[in-house]
Amino acid sequence: MTVKKALITGITGQDGSYLAELLLKKGYVVHGMVRRASTFNTQRIDHLYRDPHDPEARMFLHYGDLTDGTRIAGLLEQVQPDEVYHLAAQSHVRVSFDEPEFTGDCTALGTTRLLEAIRTTGLPCRFYQASSSEMFGASLPPQHERTPFHPRSPYGVAKVYAYWATRNYREAYGMYAVNGILFNHESPRRGPTFVTRKVAMAAARIKAGLQDVVYLGNLDARRDWGYAAEYVEAMWRMLQQDEPDDYVVATGVSHSVREFVEHCFAHVGLDWRDHVRFDDRYLRPSEIDDLVGDASKAARVLGWRPTVLAPELARLMVDAELDGLGQGVVATASPSPAQALVGL
Ligand code: NAP
Ligand code: F7E
């Protein structure tokens, strides 16, 4: 049997790390595009890495950036993947209001650069686009594949562009290109400036006596939070179908930020009201009030169903933080000035 080759952009991110694990377990050879940084940015995949000289090595990393189309085309020629999972993006909604131009370049045009590179190299590979529930924005829940888009952030706007670019390449060139429209999904590997991880870290650190309060913004927003490790399975299934199509992936249940906070603090026996303070710098110029995904198509066609819902997710994320603190991983769990800048 021939071994399948996958190229993952964003392999160093939350989803990229879980997807790399999944594909390696399925016997794939995995290539990942990594952007150059002055510090190491591979912590989430270090446990998967083997020296490329090792005959057992099946994961290979390559430098590349979404803003560099020439490099992307060269990488595709070199790797010749069967499947491309395009997960890289400037993915922070709040930051996208500060950096709308870069977000558009990276998150919107980056997708066109990849699609165009696939088209011009003529590779018969399948393409997955990491689309987002942020595209639905102000459209009322429950949101499904036919719900109109009304994005509420530069990030959402960029993802709508990338969604349509993916559909256009499918329709215009017959490419196997799909959109996975994923609702919020979280894990202990979530970036520390997203609200679930920020709150899980704070609950654990407050319990351990390392800090006293955490500053948050809008507690009324409602999100449909699932578990990232389960969502990458849906991505893979989308690329194994006979025909390319787009799918919503979600739990179908929403909770307010306040409820998520309550779950995290209750898990460590604390009353959140004693420890949560408001800071308006975490508000967004325009917000999304309620996202609830209808993933019935993914259940029907892909056979995909989530099992971890928000209350369990909150507990598992807090437990992971407590474990980290128990093992003396205080440095990584401690907010730094740089993290504070981007909204921790
Ligand atoms: P993440 O943790 O923020 O990871 C983003 C990845 O993109 C990282 O590997 C990052 O590299 C890379 N990246 C950023 N800018 C880049 C550039 N200019 N060139 C190359 N790589 C770049 O995001 P995630 O939560 O795993 O999400 C994966 C994808 O799904 C993203 O496209 C996101 O927008 C989308 N999405 C996420 C959710 C969710 O709830 N998590 C929901 C819907 C859609 P560094 O590690 O060097 O920063
Ligand atoms: O915010 C509110 C905030 O930053 C969730 C990305 O993965 O999911 C993610 O985007 C909610 C918002 O995620 C704080 O206003 C309150 O209503 O965790 P978040 P997000 O904006 O939903 C979508 C689907 C993606 O595609 C994105 O890539 O929480 N909130 N207080 C806060 N949010 C943050 N970050 N920090 C706070 O202090």
XYZ file of C-alpha atoms and ligand atoms in Angstrom:
430
model
C 0.000 0.000 0.000
C 1.346 3.470 -0.853
C 1.922 5.751 2.116
C -0.072 8.980 1.957
C 1.698 12.307 2.298
C 0.075 15.295 3.993
C 1.236 18.889 4.135
C -0.032 20.861 7.148
C 0.285 24.628 7.289
C 0.007 25.848 10.886
C 1.425 22.574 12.238
C 2.822 24.418 15.280
C -0.665 25.641 16.287
C -3.276 23.965 18.469
C -5.078 22.149 15.654
C -1.926 21.450 13.640
C -0.435 19.534 16.550
C -3.522 17.345 17.053
C -3.890 16.769 13.324
C -0.224 15.785 12.975
C -0.714 13.244 15.791
C -3.823 11.844 14.118
C -2.249 11.525 10.669
C 0.931 9.926 12.018
C -1.266 7.371 13.835
C -3.014 6.671 10.537
C 0.350 5.926 8.900
C 0.812 9.159 6.933
C 4.085 10.882 6.283
C 3.498 14.401 7.579
C 5.186 17.544 6.305
C 4.654 20.772 8.207
C 5.227 24.370 7.200
C 6.749 26.377 10.038
C 7.440 30.094 10.045
C 10.804 31.251 11.193
C 10.809 32.839 14.656
C 13.634 34.082 16.838
C 12.507 31.683 19.532
C 11.351 28.078 19.167
C 7.690 27.823 18.207
C 7.451 24.034 17.999
C 6.536 23.200 21.628
C 3.211 21.639 20.653
C 4.834 19.146 18.273
C 8.186 18.519 19.957
C 6.899 15.179 21.297
C 6.276 14.020 17.709
C 9.610 15.097 16.291
C 12.404 12.699 15.327
C 15.657 13.676 13.734
C 15.188 13.500 9.925
C 18.274 11.240 9.702
C 16.387 8.646 11.756
C 15.001 6.058 9.283
C 11.838 5.942 11.439
C 11.194 9.696 11.035
C 7.799 10.376 9.463
C 7.313 14.057 10.269
C 9.350 16.692 8.451
C 9.344 20.445 8.988
C 10.017 23.129 6.403
C 10.305 26.869 6.731
C 7.636 28.859 4.938
C 5.265 31.766 5.420
C 1.749 32.432 4.174
C 2.852 35.800 2.855
C 5.436 34.175 0.526
C 3.732 32.626 -2.516
C 6.955 31.615 -4.260
C 8.051 29.598 -1.274
C 4.645 27.932 -0.969
C 4.742 26.823 -4.616
C 8.310 25.514 -4.166
C 7.301 23.583 -1.069
C 4.375 21.934 -2.856
C 6.678 20.879 -5.726
C 9.158 19.455 -3.232
C 6.702 17.603 -0.973
C 4.133 16.496 -3.611
C 1.441 15.948 -0.971
C -1.732 13.913 -1.450
C -3.584 16.100 1.037
C -3.040 19.713 2.100
C -4.511 20.862 5.411
C -4.397 24.642 5.435
C -4.599 25.608 9.107
C -2.166 28.529 9.302
C -3.676 31.957 9.930
C -3.524 35.046 12.090
C -6.282 33.466 14.140
C -6.926 35.929 16.988
C -10.128 37.933 16.545
C -9.224 40.780 18.931
C -5.775 41.135 17.364
C -7.335 41.309 13.895
C -8.851 44.696 14.836
C -5.318 45.955 15.599
C -3.766 44.327 12.518
C -6.492 44.227 9.851
C -4.105 44.547 6.913
C -1.761 41.775 8.012
C -4.756 39.587 8.912
C -6.078 40.043 5.374
C -2.690 39.286 3.820
C -2.080 36.186 5.891
C -5.541 34.744 6.563
C -7.294 35.706 3.308
C -4.615 36.016 0.595
C -2.532 33.227 2.137
C -5.294 30.819 1.105
C -5.261 32.093 -2.479
C -1.478 31.689 -2.577
C -1.836 28.023 -1.619
C -4.734 27.323 -3.977
C -2.959 29.034 -6.860
C 0.242 27.112 -6.128
C -1.709 23.833 -6.249
C -3.338 24.864 -9.522
C -0.133 25.972 -11.236
C 1.899 22.978 -10.089
C -0.933 20.730 -11.339
C -0.775 18.489 -8.273
C -3.861 16.289 -7.888
C -3.924 16.882 -4.124
C -6.952 17.439 -1.911
C -7.244 20.732 -0.046
C -8.785 21.529 3.351
C -9.521 25.153 4.300
C -9.868 26.013 8.005
C -13.023 28.079 7.779
C -14.638 29.475 10.889
C -17.951 30.153 12.632
C -16.691 33.768 12.827
C -17.938 34.040 9.228
C -21.545 33.793 10.471
C -21.047 36.705 12.847
C -24.349 38.489 13.330
C -26.484 35.783 11.663
C -28.827 34.267 14.213
C -28.231 30.748 15.596
C -28.343 27.899 14.972
C -25.888 28.367 12.094
C -25.474 25.724 9.387
C -23.946 25.381 5.911
C -26.640 27.554 4.287
C -26.684 30.347 6.889
C -25.651 33.694 5.316
C -22.310 35.148 6.362
C -22.210 38.442 8.274
C -18.686 38.690 9.714
C -18.043 41.041 12.632
C -14.221 41.295 12.614
C -11.360 41.701 10.143
C -10.558 38.066 10.936
C -14.101 37.008 10.012
C -13.953 39.049 6.831
C -10.648 37.423 5.859
C -12.090 33.952 6.499
C -15.108 34.726 4.284
C -12.708 35.640 1.457
C -10.770 32.406 1.980
C -14.003 30.388 2.107
C -15.109 31.752 -1.280
C -11.626 31.363 -2.771
C -11.779 27.675 -1.836
C -15.245 27.235 -3.368
C -14.201 29.152 -6.472
C -11.188 26.904 -7.110
C -13.470 23.881 -6.671
C -16.019 25.232 -9.147
C -13.621 26.825 -11.638
C -10.909 24.170 -11.790
C -12.615 21.046 -10.442
C -10.238 20.912 -7.495
C -11.046 18.724 -4.498
C -11.160 21.698 -2.118
C -13.362 21.798 0.983
C -14.276 24.171 3.787
C -14.523 22.852 7.322
C -16.586 25.512 9.106
C -15.456 24.845 12.640
C -16.974 26.444 15.709
C -14.724 27.283 18.681
C -12.643 24.320 19.784
C -10.309 24.358 22.720
C -7.817 22.215 24.617
C -4.885 22.466 26.997
C -2.879 23.383 23.868
C -5.056 26.426 23.124
C -3.130 29.693 22.810
C -3.086 31.419 26.221
C -4.807 34.580 24.964
C -8.058 32.835 23.987
C -10.658 33.089 26.708
C -11.003 29.410 27.682
C -7.284 28.856 28.204
C -6.873 32.245 29.864
C -9.585 31.367 32.382
C -8.382 27.776 32.931
C -4.861 29.066 33.606
C -6.157 31.734 35.960
C -8.356 29.317 37.948
C -5.411 26.956 38.456
C -2.954 29.709 39.338
C -5.382 31.370 41.771
C -6.023 28.008 43.422
C -2.250 27.548 43.728
C -1.876 31.027 45.275
C 0.147 32.345 42.312
C -2.261 35.155 41.434
C -5.433 36.646 42.863
C -7.534 38.064 40.025
C -8.026 37.775 36.281
C -9.230 40.608 34.013
C -11.827 39.748 31.374
C -14.034 41.551 28.866
C -17.531 40.599 27.700
C -18.921 37.787 29.856
C -22.284 37.684 28.036
C -20.990 36.428 24.667
C -22.054 32.865 23.954
C -19.913 30.331 22.130
C -20.277 26.722 21.008
C -17.104 25.240 22.521
C -15.877 21.764 21.582
C -12.680 19.769 22.098
C -9.956 20.345 19.480
C -8.627 16.764 19.608
C -12.030 15.559 18.335
C -12.396 18.236 15.662
C -9.282 17.255 13.695
C -10.901 13.861 12.983
C -13.676 15.740 11.135
C -11.048 17.551 9.025
C -9.538 14.248 7.953
C -12.936 12.714 7.165
C -13.799 15.663 4.908
C -10.852 14.791 2.659
C -11.808 11.084 2.432
C -15.210 11.575 0.729
C -15.997 10.792 -2.918
C -17.015 14.400 -3.596
C -15.695 17.651 -2.100
C -18.185 19.557 0.050
C -18.356 22.018 2.981
C -19.307 21.054 6.537
C -20.153 22.739 9.843
C -18.416 21.135 12.843
C -19.816 22.028 16.266
C -21.371 20.612 19.446
C -24.792 22.278 18.982
C -24.733 23.790 22.481
C -23.656 27.283 23.484
C -22.578 28.680 26.847
C -21.813 32.216 27.924
C -18.254 33.172 28.815
C -19.599 33.673 32.350
C -20.813 30.049 32.475
C -17.443 28.768 31.268
C -15.736 30.846 33.962
C -18.098 29.421 36.589
C -17.310 25.852 35.528
C -13.543 26.445 35.732
C -13.595 28.117 39.148
C -16.148 25.702 40.630
C -13.862 22.834 39.610
C -11.178 24.138 41.981
C -13.705 25.036 44.702
C -13.610 28.813 44.176
C -16.321 31.435 43.659
C -15.423 33.173 40.376
C -17.007 36.467 41.562
C -14.191 36.848 44.092
C -11.533 36.707 41.390
C -12.833 38.086 38.061
C -12.490 41.793 37.245
C -13.604 43.702 34.172
C -11.197 45.454 31.795
C -12.639 47.160 28.728
C -9.511 46.581 26.671
C -10.725 43.015 26.161
C -13.889 44.254 24.469
C -14.056 44.195 20.669
C -15.265 47.084 18.465
C -17.948 44.687 17.224
C -18.821 41.442 18.960
C -20.631 38.223 18.088
C -23.375 37.542 20.623
C -24.226 33.905 20.055
C -22.801 31.056 17.991
C -24.490 27.648 17.991
C -23.569 25.235 15.228
C -25.875 22.750 13.561
C -23.494 19.931 12.607
C -26.170 17.497 11.446
C -24.657 17.287 7.948
C -21.264 16.271 9.385
C -23.025 13.618 11.494
C -25.033 12.298 8.540
C -22.338 12.290 5.835
C -19.076 12.017 7.776
C -20.384 10.035 10.752
C -18.707 12.619 12.995
C -20.138 13.446 16.434
C -18.570 15.310 19.359
C -18.444 13.690 22.792
C -16.801 16.390 24.950
C -19.067 19.335 25.825
C -18.122 22.636 27.489
C -18.440 21.651 31.195
C -16.156 18.635 30.722
C -13.845 20.708 28.531
C -13.528 23.313 31.297
C -12.612 20.601 33.811
C -10.054 18.915 31.592
C -8.413 22.247 30.769
C -8.176 23.270 34.436
C -6.823 19.820 35.355
C -4.119 20.164 32.707
C -3.102 23.549 34.169
C -2.998 22.094 37.693
C -0.851 19.210 36.435
C 1.484 21.696 34.769
C 1.831 23.677 37.989
C 2.383 20.457 39.954
C 5.257 19.633 37.647
C 6.757 23.064 38.194
C 5.773 24.418 34.772
C 5.093 27.812 36.322
C 7.065 29.695 33.699
C 4.840 28.671 30.793
C 1.639 29.273 32.741
C 2.675 32.673 33.982
C 1.489 35.729 32.001
C 4.405 37.649 30.505
C 4.351 41.327 29.434
C 4.206 40.163 25.806
C 1.154 38.021 26.489
C -0.488 40.908 28.307
C -0.008 43.048 25.196
C -2.047 40.679 23.045
C -4.865 40.277 25.503
C -4.011 37.782 28.217
P -3.422 28.768 16.212
O -3.171 27.902 17.408
O -3.418 30.224 16.349
O -2.356 28.334 15.093
C -2.146 29.123 13.953
C -0.984 28.553 13.176
O -0.737 29.398 12.041
C 0.339 28.503 13.962
O 1.043 27.343 13.592
C 1.056 29.758 13.462
O 2.455 29.690 13.600
C 0.647 29.710 12.009
N 0.841 30.989 11.315
C 0.357 32.204 11.665
N 0.745 33.143 10.793
C 1.487 32.499 9.847
C 2.165 32.927 8.685
N 2.175 34.203 8.297
N 2.826 31.990 7.950
C 2.831 30.698 8.342
N 2.214 30.234 9.440
C 1.547 31.127 10.187
O -4.822 28.370 15.540
P -5.730 27.063 15.757
O -6.648 27.307 16.893
O -4.862 25.860 15.716
O -6.632 27.126 14.452
C -6.202 26.508 13.225
C -6.931 27.154 12.068
O -8.345 26.996 12.245
C -6.726 28.663 11.934
O -6.772 28.954 10.546
C -7.917 29.271 12.623
O -8.170 30.552 12.108
C -8.988 28.266 12.254
N -10.087 28.119 13.199
C -9.847 27.918 14.513
C -10.903 27.713 15.377
C -10.684 27.431 16.839
O -11.646 27.559 17.603
N -9.492 27.033 17.241
C -12.225 27.714 14.886
C -12.422 27.906 13.509
C -11.352 28.084 12.668
P 3.170 30.081 15.024
O 3.048 28.840 15.876
O 4.556 30.385 14.614
O 2.405 31.241 15.596
O -13.169 34.862 22.577
C -14.922 36.949 25.009
C -14.687 37.517 23.631
O -10.786 35.041 21.841
C -14.366 34.201 22.901
C -10.648 31.800 17.449
O -10.162 30.481 17.514
O -12.905 31.043 17.722
C -11.917 31.900 18.280
O -12.350 33.244 18.274
C -15.317 35.195 23.555
C -15.471 36.510 22.798
O -12.343 33.352 20.757
C -12.099 37.901 27.077
O -15.170 38.853 23.530
C -14.258 37.957 27.226
O -16.822 36.857 22.759
O -11.558 32.940 23.018
P -11.867 34.041 22.098
P -13.164 33.894 19.495
O -13.066 35.347 19.361
O -14.540 33.304 19.564
C -13.263 31.318 16.361
C -14.297 30.293 15.939
C -12.095 31.387 15.471
O -12.156 31.027 14.298
C -10.912 32.137 15.988
O -9.747 31.800 15.243
O -14.787 35.536 24.828
N -13.942 37.405 26.029
N -13.137 38.283 27.877
C -12.621 37.335 25.911
N -11.832 36.854 24.914
C -10.493 36.906 25.097
N -9.670 36.422 24.139
N -9.931 37.479 26.233
C -10.704 37.985 27.250
O -10.194 38.462 28.230
